[in-house]
PDB file of C-alpha atoms and ligand atoms in Angstrom:
ATOM      1  CA  MET A   1     105.964  63.247 -24.437  1.00  0.00           C
ATOM      2  CA  THR A   2     105.220  59.878 -22.814  1.00  0.00           C
ATOM      3  CA  VAL A   3     102.558  59.723 -20.146  1.00  0.00           C
ATOM      4  CA  LEU A   4     104.018  58.038 -17.057  1.00  0.00           C
ATOM      5  CA  ALA A   5     101.863  55.095 -15.952  1.00  0.00           C
ATOM      6  CA  ALA A   6     100.451  54.858 -12.413  1.00  0.00           C
ATOM      7  CA  SER A   7     102.891  51.991 -11.745  1.00  0.00           C
ATOM      8  CA  GLU A   8     105.909  54.183 -12.659  1.00  0.00           C
ATOM      9  CA  MET A   9     105.214  57.657 -11.259  1.00  0.00           C
ATOM     10  CA  ILE A  10     103.348  56.593  -8.151  1.00  0.00           C
ATOM     11  CA  LEU A  11     101.158  59.130  -6.367  1.00  0.00           C
ATOM     12  CA  ASN A  12      99.155  58.642  -3.199  1.00  0.00           C
ATOM     13  CA  GLU A  13      95.565  59.694  -2.476  1.00  0.00           C
ATOM     14  CA  ARG A  14      96.729  63.316  -1.892  1.00  0.00           C
ATOM     15  CA  GLY A  15      98.352  63.393  -5.319  1.00  0.00           C
ATOM     16  CA  ALA A  16     101.687  63.413  -3.462  1.00  0.00           C
ATOM     17  CA  VAL A  17     104.797  61.449  -4.504  1.00  0.00           C
ATOM     18  CA  TYR A  18     104.562  57.973  -2.985  1.00  0.00           C
ATOM     19  CA  HIS A  19     107.499  57.643  -0.570  1.00  0.00           C
ATOM     20  CA  LEU A  20     108.058  61.265   0.452  1.00  0.00           C
ATOM     21  CA  ASN A  21     104.307  62.062   0.692  1.00  0.00           C
ATOM     22  CA  LEU A  22     104.984  65.538  -0.713  1.00  0.00           C
ATOM     23  CA  ARG A  23     103.102  67.675  -3.212  1.00  0.00           C
ATOM     24  CA  PRO A  24     105.001  70.202  -5.359  1.00  0.00           C
ATOM     25  CA  GLU A  25     103.877  73.261  -3.360  1.00  0.00           C
ATOM     26  CA  GLU A  26     105.180  71.638  -0.127  1.00  0.00           C
ATOM     27  CA  LEU A  27     108.806  71.575  -1.288  1.00  0.00           C
ATOM     28  CA  ALA A  28     111.256  74.515  -1.265  1.00  0.00           C
ATOM     29  CA  PRO A  29     113.926  75.031  -3.966  1.00  0.00           C
ATOM     30  CA  LEU A  30     116.671  74.650  -1.351  1.00  0.00           C
ATOM     31  CA  VAL A  31     116.619  71.172   0.215  1.00  0.00           C
ATOM     32  CA  ILE A  32     118.686  69.950   3.158  1.00  0.00           C
ATOM     33  CA  THR A  33     118.904  66.173   3.443  1.00  0.00           C
ATOM     34  CA  VAL A  34     119.775  64.362   6.671  1.00  0.00           C
ATOM     35  CA  GLY A  35     119.976  60.614   7.260  1.00  0.00           C
ATOM     36  CA  ASP A  36     118.338  60.524  10.680  1.00  0.00           C
ATOM     37  CA  PRO A  37     114.598  61.407  10.745  1.00  0.00           C
ATOM     38  CA  ASP A  38     115.130  62.886  14.250  1.00  0.00           C
ATOM     39  CA  ARG A  39     117.662  65.352  12.812  1.00  0.00           C
ATOM     40  CA  VAL A  40     114.938  67.043  10.724  1.00  0.00           C
ATOM     41  CA  LYS A  41     113.545  68.869  13.761  1.00  0.00           C
ATOM     42  CA  GLU A  42     117.047  69.851  14.838  1.00  0.00           C
ATOM     43  CA  VAL A  43     117.462  71.668  11.528  1.00  0.00           C
ATOM     44  CA  SER A  44     113.970  73.153  11.437  1.00  0.00           C
ATOM     45  CA  ALA A  45     114.439  74.405  15.018  1.00  0.00           C
ATOM     46  CA  HIS A  46     116.501  77.131  13.305  1.00  0.00           C
ATOM     47  CA  PHE A  47     113.638  78.092  10.962  1.00  0.00           C
ATOM     48  CA  ASP A  48     111.749  81.319  11.722  1.00  0.00           C
ATOM     49  CA  ARG A  49     108.602  79.385  10.897  1.00  0.00           C
ATOM     50  CA  VAL A  50     107.685  75.892   9.729  1.00  0.00           C
ATOM     51  CA  GLU A  51     104.813  75.960   7.237  1.00  0.00           C
ATOM     52  CA  TRP A  52     104.568  72.254   6.361  1.00  0.00           C
ATOM     53  CA  GLN A  53     105.420  68.954   8.069  1.00  0.00           C
ATOM     54  CA  THR A  54     104.915  65.424   6.842  1.00  0.00           C
ATOM     55  CA  ALA A  55     106.266  61.937   7.552  1.00  0.00           C
ATOM     56  CA  HIS A  56     106.037  58.613   5.738  1.00  0.00           C
ATOM     57  CA  ARG A  57     108.316  55.694   6.671  1.00  0.00           C
ATOM     58  CA  GLU A  58     111.831  57.145   7.248  1.00  0.00           C
ATOM     59  CA  PHE A  59     111.076  60.210   5.121  1.00  0.00           C
ATOM     60  CA  VAL A  60     110.247  63.194   7.347  1.00  0.00           C
ATOM     61  CA  THR A  61     109.984  66.655   5.781  1.00  0.00           C
ATOM     62  CA  HIS A  62     109.715  70.119   7.339  1.00  0.00           C
ATOM     63  CA  THR A  63     109.404  73.128   5.022  1.00  0.00           C
ATOM     64  CA  GLY A  64     109.728  76.661   6.290  1.00  0.00           C
ATOM     65  CA  TYR A  65     111.640  79.911   6.212  1.00  0.00           C
ATOM     66  CA  ILE A  66     114.845  81.377   7.558  1.00  0.00           C
ATOM     67  CA  GLY A  67     114.302  85.072   6.900  1.00  0.00           C
ATOM     68  CA  PRO A  68     113.088  85.304   3.287  1.00  0.00           C
ATOM     69  CA  GLN A  69     114.734  81.989   2.284  1.00  0.00           C
ATOM     70  CA  ARG A  70     112.366  79.026   1.887  1.00  0.00           C
ATOM     71  CA  ILE A  71     114.018  75.736   2.851  1.00  0.00           C
ATOM     72  CA  SER A  72     112.900  72.111   3.101  1.00  0.00           C
ATOM     73  CA  VAL A  73     114.683  69.584   5.300  1.00  0.00           C
ATOM     74  CA  VAL A  74     114.086  65.949   4.316  1.00  0.00           C
ATOM     75  CA  SER A  75     115.345  62.774   6.000  1.00  0.00           C
ATOM     76  CA  THR A  76     116.612  60.051   3.688  1.00  0.00           C
ATOM     77  CA  GLY A  77     117.227  57.220   6.142  1.00  0.00           C
ATOM     78  CA  ILE A  78     120.403  55.243   5.550  1.00  0.00           C
ATOM     79  CA  GLY A  79     121.967  54.269   2.240  1.00  0.00           C
ATOM     80  CA  THR A  80     122.006  54.993  -1.477  1.00  0.00           C
ATOM     81  CA  ASP A  81     119.003  52.717  -2.100  1.00  0.00           C
ATOM     82  CA  ASN A  82     117.014  55.421  -0.314  1.00  0.00           C
ATOM     83  CA  ILE A  83     118.864  58.133  -2.237  1.00  0.00           C
ATOM     84  CA  ASP A  84     117.496  56.671  -5.491  1.00  0.00           C
ATOM     85  CA  ILE A  85     113.998  57.192  -4.077  1.00  0.00           C
ATOM     86  CA  VAL A  86     114.571  60.610  -2.505  1.00  0.00           C
ATOM     87  CA  LEU A  87     116.400  62.218  -5.453  1.00  0.00           C
ATOM     88  CA  THR A  88     113.943  60.791  -8.014  1.00  0.00           C
ATOM     89  CA  GLU A  89     110.903  61.986  -6.050  1.00  0.00           C
ATOM     90  CA  LEU A  90     112.398  65.429  -5.244  1.00  0.00           C
ATOM     91  CA  ASP A  91     113.116  65.814  -8.955  1.00  0.00           C
ATOM     92  CA  ALA A  92     109.597  64.675  -9.872  1.00  0.00           C
ATOM     93  CA  LEU A  93     108.147  67.380  -7.616  1.00  0.00           C
ATOM     94  CA  VAL A  94     109.724  70.094  -9.765  1.00  0.00           C
ATOM     95  CA  ASN A  95     110.216  68.484 -13.177  1.00  0.00           C
ATOM     96  CA  ILE A  96     107.131  66.272 -13.690  1.00  0.00           C
ATOM     97  CA  ASP A  97     103.642  67.656 -14.198  1.00  0.00           C
ATOM     98  CA  LEU A  98     102.034  65.289 -11.711  1.00  0.00           C
ATOM     99  CA  GLU A  99      98.520  65.923 -13.004  1.00  0.00           C
ATOM    100  CA  GLU A 100      99.391  65.232 -16.622  1.00  0.00           C
ATOM    101  CA  ARG A 101     102.073  62.670 -15.631  1.00  0.00           C
ATOM    102  CA  ARG A 102     104.534  64.097 -18.168  1.00  0.00           C
ATOM    103  CA  VAL A 103     108.031  65.556 -17.964  1.00  0.00           C
ATOM    104  CA  LYS A 104     107.743  69.363 -17.946  1.00  0.00           C
ATOM    105  CA  LYS A 105     109.234  71.250 -20.882  1.00  0.00           C
ATOM    106  CA  GLN A 106     111.123  73.628 -18.599  1.00  0.00           C
ATOM    107  CA  HIS A 107     113.687  72.154 -16.215  1.00  0.00           C
ATOM    108  CA  THR A 108     113.933  73.374 -12.602  1.00  0.00           C
ATOM    109  CA  ALA A 109     117.166  72.818 -10.670  1.00  0.00           C
ATOM    110  CA  LEU A 110     117.054  72.272  -6.920  1.00  0.00           C
ATOM    111  CA  LYS A 111     119.903  72.987  -4.544  1.00  0.00           C
ATOM    112  CA  ILE A 112     120.422  69.953  -2.324  1.00  0.00           C
ATOM    113  CA  ILE A 113     122.760  69.987   0.674  1.00  0.00           C
ATOM    114  CA  ARG A 114     123.355  66.848   2.766  1.00  0.00           C
ATOM    115  CA  MET A 115     124.163  67.375   6.447  1.00  0.00           C
ATOM    116  CA  GLY A 116     125.288  63.952   7.633  1.00  0.00           C
ATOM    117  CA  THR A 117     127.724  62.053   9.814  1.00  0.00           C
ATOM    118  CA  CYS A 118     130.695  59.971   8.731  1.00  0.00           C
ATOM    119  CA  GLY A 119     133.731  57.966   9.729  1.00  0.00           C
ATOM    120  CA  GLY A 120     136.982  59.925   9.342  1.00  0.00           C
ATOM    121  CA  LEU A 121     139.931  58.171   7.724  1.00  0.00           C
ATOM    122  CA  GLN A 122     142.789  60.587   8.310  1.00  0.00           C
ATOM    123  CA  PRO A 123     144.519  60.863  11.719  1.00  0.00           C
ATOM    124  CA  ASP A 124     144.701  64.677  11.503  1.00  0.00           C
ATOM    125  CA  ILE A 125     140.925  65.125  11.105  1.00  0.00           C
ATOM    126  CA  PRO A 126     139.621  64.727  14.652  1.00  0.00           C
ATOM    127  CA  THR A 127     136.186  63.572  15.723  1.00  0.00           C
ATOM    128  CA  ASP A 128     133.672  66.427  15.492  1.00  0.00           C
ATOM    129  CA  GLY A 129     135.599  67.868  12.507  1.00  0.00           C
ATOM    130  CA  LEU A 130     133.556  68.944   9.471  1.00  0.00           C
ATOM    131  CA  VAL A 131     134.261  67.580   5.998  1.00  0.00           C
ATOM    132  CA  VAL A 132     132.948  68.863   2.661  1.00  0.00           C
ATOM    133  CA  SER A 133     132.975  66.257  -0.122  1.00  0.00           C
ATOM    134  CA  VAL A 134     134.624  67.481  -3.333  1.00  0.00           C
ATOM    135  CA  PHE A 135     134.018  64.075  -4.950  1.00  0.00           C
ATOM    136  CA  GLY A 136     132.013  61.039  -3.928  1.00  0.00           C
ATOM    137  CA  ILE A 137     133.291  57.606  -4.924  1.00  0.00           C
ATOM    138  CA  GLY A 138     130.462  55.083  -4.779  1.00  0.00           C
ATOM    139  CA  MET A 139     131.278  51.532  -3.740  1.00  0.00           C
ATOM    140  CA  ASP A 140     127.547  50.811  -3.833  1.00  0.00           C
ATOM    141  CA  ASN A 141     126.047  50.075  -7.255  1.00  0.00           C
ATOM    142  CA  LEU A 142     123.314  52.694  -7.595  1.00  0.00           C
ATOM    143  CA  LEU A 143     124.653  54.724 -10.506  1.00  0.00           C
ATOM    144  CA  HIS A 144     125.339  51.631 -12.627  1.00  0.00           C
ATOM    145  CA  PHE A 145     121.579  51.380 -13.132  1.00  0.00           C
ATOM    146  CA  TYR A 146     121.507  54.720 -14.989  1.00  0.00           C
ATOM    147  CA  ARG A 147     123.104  55.837 -18.255  1.00  0.00           C
ATOM    148  CA  ARG A 148     125.685  58.472 -17.541  1.00  0.00           C
ATOM    149  CA  GLU A 149     129.039  59.885 -18.563  1.00  0.00           C
ATOM    150  CA  THR A 150     132.069  60.417 -16.364  1.00  0.00           C
ATOM    151  CA  PRO A 151     134.154  63.537 -17.117  1.00  0.00           C
ATOM    152  CA  PRO A 152     137.828  62.729 -17.933  1.00  0.00           C
ATOM    153  CA  GLU A 153     139.173  64.403 -14.758  1.00  0.00           C
ATOM    154  CA  GLU A 154     136.893  62.227 -12.610  1.00  0.00           C
ATOM    155  CA  GLN A 155     137.658  59.090 -14.661  1.00  0.00           C
ATOM    156  CA  ARG A 156     141.400  59.586 -14.006  1.00  0.00           C
ATOM    157  CA  LEU A 157     140.749  59.846 -10.283  1.00  0.00           C
ATOM    158  CA  LEU A 158     138.561  56.729 -10.397  1.00  0.00           C
ATOM    159  CA  ASP A 159     141.184  54.755 -12.362  1.00  0.00           C
ATOM    160  CA  ALA A 160     143.850  55.695  -9.806  1.00  0.00           C
ATOM    161  CA  PHE A 161     141.452  54.648  -7.021  1.00  0.00           C
ATOM    162  CA  THR A 162     140.736  51.203  -8.526  1.00  0.00           C
ATOM    163  CA  THR A 163     144.454  50.641  -9.002  1.00  0.00           C
ATOM    164  CA  HIS A 164     145.284  51.561  -5.406  1.00  0.00           C
ATOM    165  CA  VAL A 165     142.345  50.033  -3.521  1.00  0.00           C
ATOM    166  CA  SER A 166     141.851  46.243  -3.864  1.00  0.00           C
ATOM    167  CA  ALA A 167     138.103  46.453  -3.125  1.00  0.00           C
ATOM    168  CA  GLY A 168     137.865  48.839  -6.097  1.00  0.00           C
ATOM    169  CA  ASN A 169     138.380  46.018  -8.598  1.00  0.00           C
ATOM    170  CA  ALA A 170     135.726  43.870  -6.964  1.00  0.00           C
ATOM    171  CA  VAL A 171     132.915  46.417  -6.677  1.00  0.00           C
ATOM    172  CA  HIS A 172     133.220  48.627  -9.793  1.00  0.00           C
ATOM    173  CA  PRO A 173     133.051  52.018  -8.112  1.00  0.00           C
ATOM    174  CA  TYR A 174     131.603  55.125  -9.743  1.00  0.00           C
ATOM    175  CA  ILE A 175     132.393  58.774  -9.141  1.00  0.00           C
ATOM    176  CA  ALA A 176     130.639  62.147  -9.207  1.00  0.00           C
ATOM    177  CA  GLY A 177     131.659  65.592  -8.027  1.00  0.00           C
ATOM    178  CA  ALA A 178     130.040  68.317  -5.942  1.00  0.00           C
ATOM    179  CA  ASP A 179     128.407  71.357  -7.505  1.00  0.00           C
ATOM    180  CA  SER A 180     131.262  73.824  -7.931  1.00  0.00           C
ATOM    181  CA  GLY A 181     129.214  76.893  -6.934  1.00  0.00           C
ATOM    182  CA  LEU A 182     128.064  75.327  -3.657  1.00  0.00           C
ATOM    183  CA  LEU A 183     131.545  73.975  -2.994  1.00  0.00           C
ATOM    184  CA  GLU A 184     132.991  77.453  -3.317  1.00  0.00           C
ATOM    185  CA  ARG A 185     130.501  78.776  -0.761  1.00  0.00           C
ATOM    186  CA  PHE A 186     131.520  76.108   1.741  1.00  0.00           C
ATOM    187  CA  GLY A 187     135.242  76.571   1.080  1.00  0.00           C
ATOM    188  CA  GLU A 188     135.725  78.284   4.431  1.00  0.00           C
ATOM    189  CA  LYS A 189     138.130  77.051   7.065  1.00  0.00           C
ATOM    190  CA  ASP A 190     135.334  75.343   9.013  1.00  0.00           C
ATOM    191  CA  PHE A 191     134.959  72.659   6.324  1.00  0.00           C
ATOM    192  CA  ILE A 192     137.822  70.338   5.368  1.00  0.00           C
ATOM    193  CA  PRO A 193     137.640  69.398   1.659  1.00  0.00           C
ATOM    194  CA  GLY A 194     138.252  65.823   0.551  1.00  0.00           C
ATOM    195  CA  ILE A 195     137.136  62.754  -1.337  1.00  0.00           C
ATOM    196  CA  THR A 196     134.330  60.789   0.317  1.00  0.00           C
ATOM    197  CA  VAL A 197     133.875  57.057  -0.158  1.00  0.00           C
ATOM    198  CA  THR A 198     130.248  55.953  -0.043  1.00  0.00           C
ATOM    199  CA  CYS A 199     129.737  52.373   1.114  1.00  0.00           C
ATOM    200  CA  PRO A 200     126.776  49.971   0.868  1.00  0.00           C
ATOM    201  CA  GLY A 201     127.046  49.111   4.578  1.00  0.00           C
ATOM    202  CA  PHE A 202     128.457  50.338   7.889  1.00  0.00           C
ATOM    203  CA  TYR A 203     130.475  47.325   9.090  1.00  0.00           C
ATOM    204  CA  GLY A 204     132.233  45.059   6.544  1.00  0.00           C
ATOM    205  CA  PRO A 205     131.858  47.569   3.678  1.00  0.00           C
ATOM    206  CA  GLN A 206     133.664  50.158   5.868  1.00  0.00           C
ATOM    207  CA  GLY A 207     136.314  47.622   6.923  1.00  0.00           C
ATOM    208  CA  ARG A 208     134.878  47.031  10.416  1.00  0.00           C
ATOM    209  CA  ARG A 209     135.346  43.563  11.842  1.00  0.00           C
ATOM    210  CA  ILE A 210     132.856  42.674  14.546  1.00  0.00           C
ATOM    211  CA  ARG A 211     132.291  38.896  14.020  1.00  0.00           C
ATOM    212  CA  ALA A 212     131.976  38.437  10.241  1.00  0.00           C
ATOM    213  CA  VAL A 213     135.410  38.686   8.615  1.00  0.00           C
ATOM    214  CA  PRO A 214     135.731  41.478   6.003  1.00  0.00           C
ATOM    215  CA  ALA A 215     137.003  40.370   2.579  1.00  0.00           C
ATOM    216  CA  PHE A 216     139.225  43.461   2.293  1.00  0.00           C
ATOM    217  CA  PRO A 217     141.184  43.731   5.554  1.00  0.00           C
ATOM    218  CA  ASP A 218     143.419  46.473   4.110  1.00  0.00           C
ATOM    219  CA  LEU A 219     140.520  48.676   3.003  1.00  0.00           C
ATOM    220  CA  GLN A 220     140.947  51.380   5.634  1.00  0.00           C
ATOM    221  CA  GLU A 221     144.721  51.605   5.189  1.00  0.00           C
ATOM    222  CA  GLN A 222     144.454  51.672   1.385  1.00  0.00           C
ATOM    223  CA  LEU A 223     141.849  54.429   1.445  1.00  0.00           C
ATOM    224  CA  CYS A 224     143.838  56.422   3.971  1.00  0.00           C
ATOM    225  CA  SER A 225     147.040  56.283   1.871  1.00  0.00           C
ATOM    226  CA  PHE A 226     145.384  57.131  -1.469  1.00  0.00           C
ATOM    227  CA  VAL A 227     146.450  60.486  -2.952  1.00  0.00           C
ATOM    228  CA  HIS A 228     145.608  61.741  -6.438  1.00  0.00           C
ATOM    229  CA  GLU A 229     146.696  65.155  -7.709  1.00  0.00           C
ATOM    230  CA  GLY A 230     147.019  66.398  -4.140  1.00  0.00           C
ATOM    231  CA  ARG A 231     143.592  65.136  -3.051  1.00  0.00           C
ATOM    232  CA  ARG A 232     143.085  62.495  -0.379  1.00  0.00           C
ATOM    233  CA  ILE A 233     140.175  60.465   0.918  1.00  0.00           C
ATOM    234  CA  THR A 234     138.870  62.064   4.081  1.00  0.00           C
ATOM    235  CA  ASN A 235     135.859  59.968   5.031  1.00  0.00           C
ATOM    236  CA  PHE A 236     133.470  57.029   4.691  1.00  0.00           C
ATOM    237  CA  GLU A 237     129.704  57.275   4.769  1.00  0.00           C
ATOM    238  CA  MET A 238     126.648  55.904   2.974  1.00  0.00           C
ATOM    239  CA  GLU A 239     124.891  58.527   0.754  1.00  0.00           C
ATOM    240  CA  THR A 240     127.198  61.150  -0.803  1.00  0.00           C
ATOM    241  CA  ALA A 241     128.177  59.473  -4.108  1.00  0.00           C
ATOM    242  CA  GLY A 242     124.545  58.526  -4.743  1.00  0.00           C
ATOM    243  CA  ILE A 243     123.417  62.118  -4.155  1.00  0.00           C
ATOM    244  CA  TYR A 244     126.157  63.533  -6.390  1.00  0.00           C
ATOM    245  CA  GLY A 245     125.538  60.976  -9.147  1.00  0.00           C
ATOM    246  CA  MET A 246     121.734  61.246  -9.162  1.00  0.00           C
ATOM    247  CA  GLY A 247     121.890  65.030  -8.728  1.00  0.00           C
ATOM    248  CA  ARG A 248     124.090  65.351 -11.803  1.00  0.00           C
ATOM    249  CA  LEU A 249     121.871  63.047 -13.907  1.00  0.00           C
ATOM    250  CA  LEU A 250     118.772  64.998 -12.965  1.00  0.00           C
ATOM    251  CA  GLY A 251     120.343  68.464 -13.176  1.00  0.00           C
ATOM    252  CA  HIS A 252     120.393  69.528  -9.510  1.00  0.00           C
ATOM    253  CA  ALA A 253     123.226  71.239  -7.615  1.00  0.00           C
ATOM    254  CA  CYS A 254     124.378  69.042  -4.728  1.00  0.00           C
ATOM    255  CA  LEU A 255     126.828  69.295  -1.853  1.00  0.00           C
ATOM    256  CA  SER A 256     127.566  66.927   1.044  1.00  0.00           C
ATOM    257  CA  ILE A 257     128.794  68.060   4.456  1.00  0.00           C
ATOM    258  CA  SER A 258     129.630  65.526   7.169  1.00  0.00           C
ATOM    259  CA  THR A 259     130.530  65.592  10.845  1.00  0.00           C
ATOM    260  CA  VAL A 260     133.237  63.073  11.683  1.00  0.00           C
ATOM    261  CA  VAL A 261     131.748  61.013  14.512  1.00  0.00           C
ATOM    262  CA  ALA A 262     134.159  58.044  14.338  1.00  0.00           C
ATOM    263  CA  ASN A 263     137.879  58.479  13.760  1.00  0.00           C
ATOM    264  CA  ARG A 264     138.866  55.142  12.221  1.00  0.00           C
ATOM    265  CA  SER A 265     142.528  55.897  12.473  1.00  0.00           C
ATOM    266  CA  SER A 266     142.640  56.533  16.223  1.00  0.00           C
ATOM    267  CA  GLY A 267     139.742  54.200  17.050  1.00  0.00           C
ATOM    268  CA  THR A 268     137.830  56.986  18.804  1.00  0.00           C
ATOM    269  CA  PHE A 269     134.172  58.026  18.718  1.00  0.00           C
ATOM    270  CA  SER A 270     132.799  61.515  19.342  1.00  0.00           C
ATOM    271  CA  ALA A 271     132.287  62.237  23.053  1.00  0.00           C
ATOM    272  CA  ASP A 272     129.115  64.183  22.217  1.00  0.00           C
ATOM    273  CA  GLY A 273     128.019  63.444  18.656  1.00  0.00           C
ATOM    274  CA  ARG A 274     124.739  65.302  19.091  1.00  0.00           C
ATOM    275  CA  LYS A 275     126.553  68.513  20.018  1.00  0.00           C
ATOM    276  CA  ALA A 276     128.941  68.057  17.073  1.00  0.00           C
ATOM    277  CA  VAL A 277     126.031  67.580  14.650  1.00  0.00           C
ATOM    278  CA  LYS A 278     124.344  70.671  16.114  1.00  0.00           C
ATOM    279  CA  ARG A 279     127.521  72.629  15.401  1.00  0.00           C
ATOM    280  CA  MET A 280     127.566  71.330  11.787  1.00  0.00           C
ATOM    281  CA  ILE A 281     123.951  72.406  11.325  1.00  0.00           C
ATOM    282  CA  GLU A 282     124.654  75.893  12.717  1.00  0.00           C
ATOM    283  CA  ARG A 283     127.858  76.393  10.693  1.00  0.00           C
ATOM    284  CA  SER A 284     126.202  75.118   7.503  1.00  0.00           C
ATOM    285  CA  LEU A 285     123.020  77.171   7.908  1.00  0.00           C
ATOM    286  CA  ALA A 286     125.199  80.259   8.383  1.00  0.00           C
ATOM    287  CA  VAL A 287     126.503  79.764   4.822  1.00  0.00           C
ATOM    288  CA  LEU A 288     123.041  79.434   3.237  1.00  0.00           C
ATOM    289  CA  PRO A 289     121.770  83.051   2.986  1.00  0.00           C
ATOM    290  CA  GLY A 290     121.812  84.063  -0.669  1.00  0.00           C
ATOM    291  CA  ILE A 291     122.372  80.512  -1.984  1.00  0.00           C
TER     292      ILE A 291
HETATM  293  C1  LIG B   1     125.231  55.347   9.479  1.00  0.00           C
HETATM  294  O1  LIG B   1     125.263  55.420  10.871  1.00  0.00           O
HETATM  295  C2  LIG B   1     124.568  56.564   8.865  1.00  0.00           C
HETATM  296  O2  LIG B   1     125.259  57.750   9.297  1.00  0.00           O
HETATM  297  C3  LIG B   1     125.723  58.505   8.185  1.00  0.00           C
HETATM  298  C4  LIG B   1     125.843  57.453   7.090  1.00  0.00           C
HETATM  299  O3  LIG B   1     125.936  58.034   5.821  1.00  0.00           O
HETATM  300  C5  LIG B   1     124.659  56.572   7.335  1.00  0.00           C
HETATM  301  O4  LIG B   1     123.475  57.114   6.803  1.00  0.00           O
HETATM  302  O5  LIG B   1     124.926  59.609   7.810  1.00  0.00           O
HETATM  303  P1  LIG B   1     123.642  60.188   8.617  1.00  0.00           P
HETATM  304  O6  LIG B   1     124.110  60.484  10.015  1.00  0.00           O
HETATM  305  O7  LIG B   1     123.225  61.409   7.880  1.00  0.00           O
HETATM  306  O8  LIG B   1     122.598  59.098   8.560  1.00  0.00           O
HETATM  307  N1  LIG B   2     128.514  56.986   9.402  1.00  0.00           N
HETATM  308  C1  LIG B   2     129.166  56.049   8.679  1.00  0.00           C
HETATM  309  O1  LIG B   2     128.703  55.646   7.599  1.00  0.00           O
HETATM  310  N2  LIG B   2     130.327  55.569   9.163  1.00  0.00           N
HETATM  311  C2  LIG B   2     130.836  55.944  10.338  1.00  0.00           C
HETATM  312  O2  LIG B   2     131.885  55.449  10.736  1.00  0.00           O
HETATM  313  C3  LIG B   2     130.141  56.918  11.083  1.00  0.00           C
HETATM  314  C4  LIG B   2     128.967  57.425  10.582  1.00  0.00           C
END
């Protein structure tokens, strides 16, 4: 098998992957990703013990235990450009022999759960509500840079989306679904299932008009009114489709949970977003034993 050159599989002076500054033994098989580096400590505050901490740029990692379960929490920063880096380097930690710089013969699958925030699109999902993404539709371009196949069920959903949503024709969206086993575990009443649209920006790409005029003024309304085989779009954010797409390509089981901090339909923002995120972390961690 090909030896990966130093310019391709980049390692630092510790022999750790370049952006995450992690070595294989510092990563757990269950990984929680959060956008905000400050949220890492809010998750690891629930660990019985933290055995490893590192930080490089926006990528902060704490690895530790809740009971017998070893968990890493990693911040990704904002956007699917960072998801390309984080998913590729997490995968390298388990599936590349970093000393030999070769792909390992035996594949290891990680479980990766995003705990993020989002904008809610539906009037009946209030701020502080929790959404679990059944599918991610990517309006960013990340997955177009990788060879992949879209299952027919997902392609039908995507075709209906591009027909209904004018921005869909302009940006060539892609789609990927959650891991079905993880989705089943989070199918409790606390988590509202829906389709998540992942955007390459927070303002114009999510239909917000501050000063620059968005090219798709009907984006929010079109997303809100989209229904396909009983499923609707619940939320907007900036990582889920990238995580689902990269996770599928690399053979990892992924799930994205979001706290609705902005309700785009009512124009309201969470009165205490920090408390709402804390609640998401607690509710989500309660589902993890045995995963
Ligand atoms: C934008 O404010 C950020 O918040 C959401 C979006 O996906 C984007 O990363 O998630 P996090 O709160 O996890 O960062
Ligand atoms: N994160 C987003 O990407 N959008 C929102 O409206 C809120 C959080």
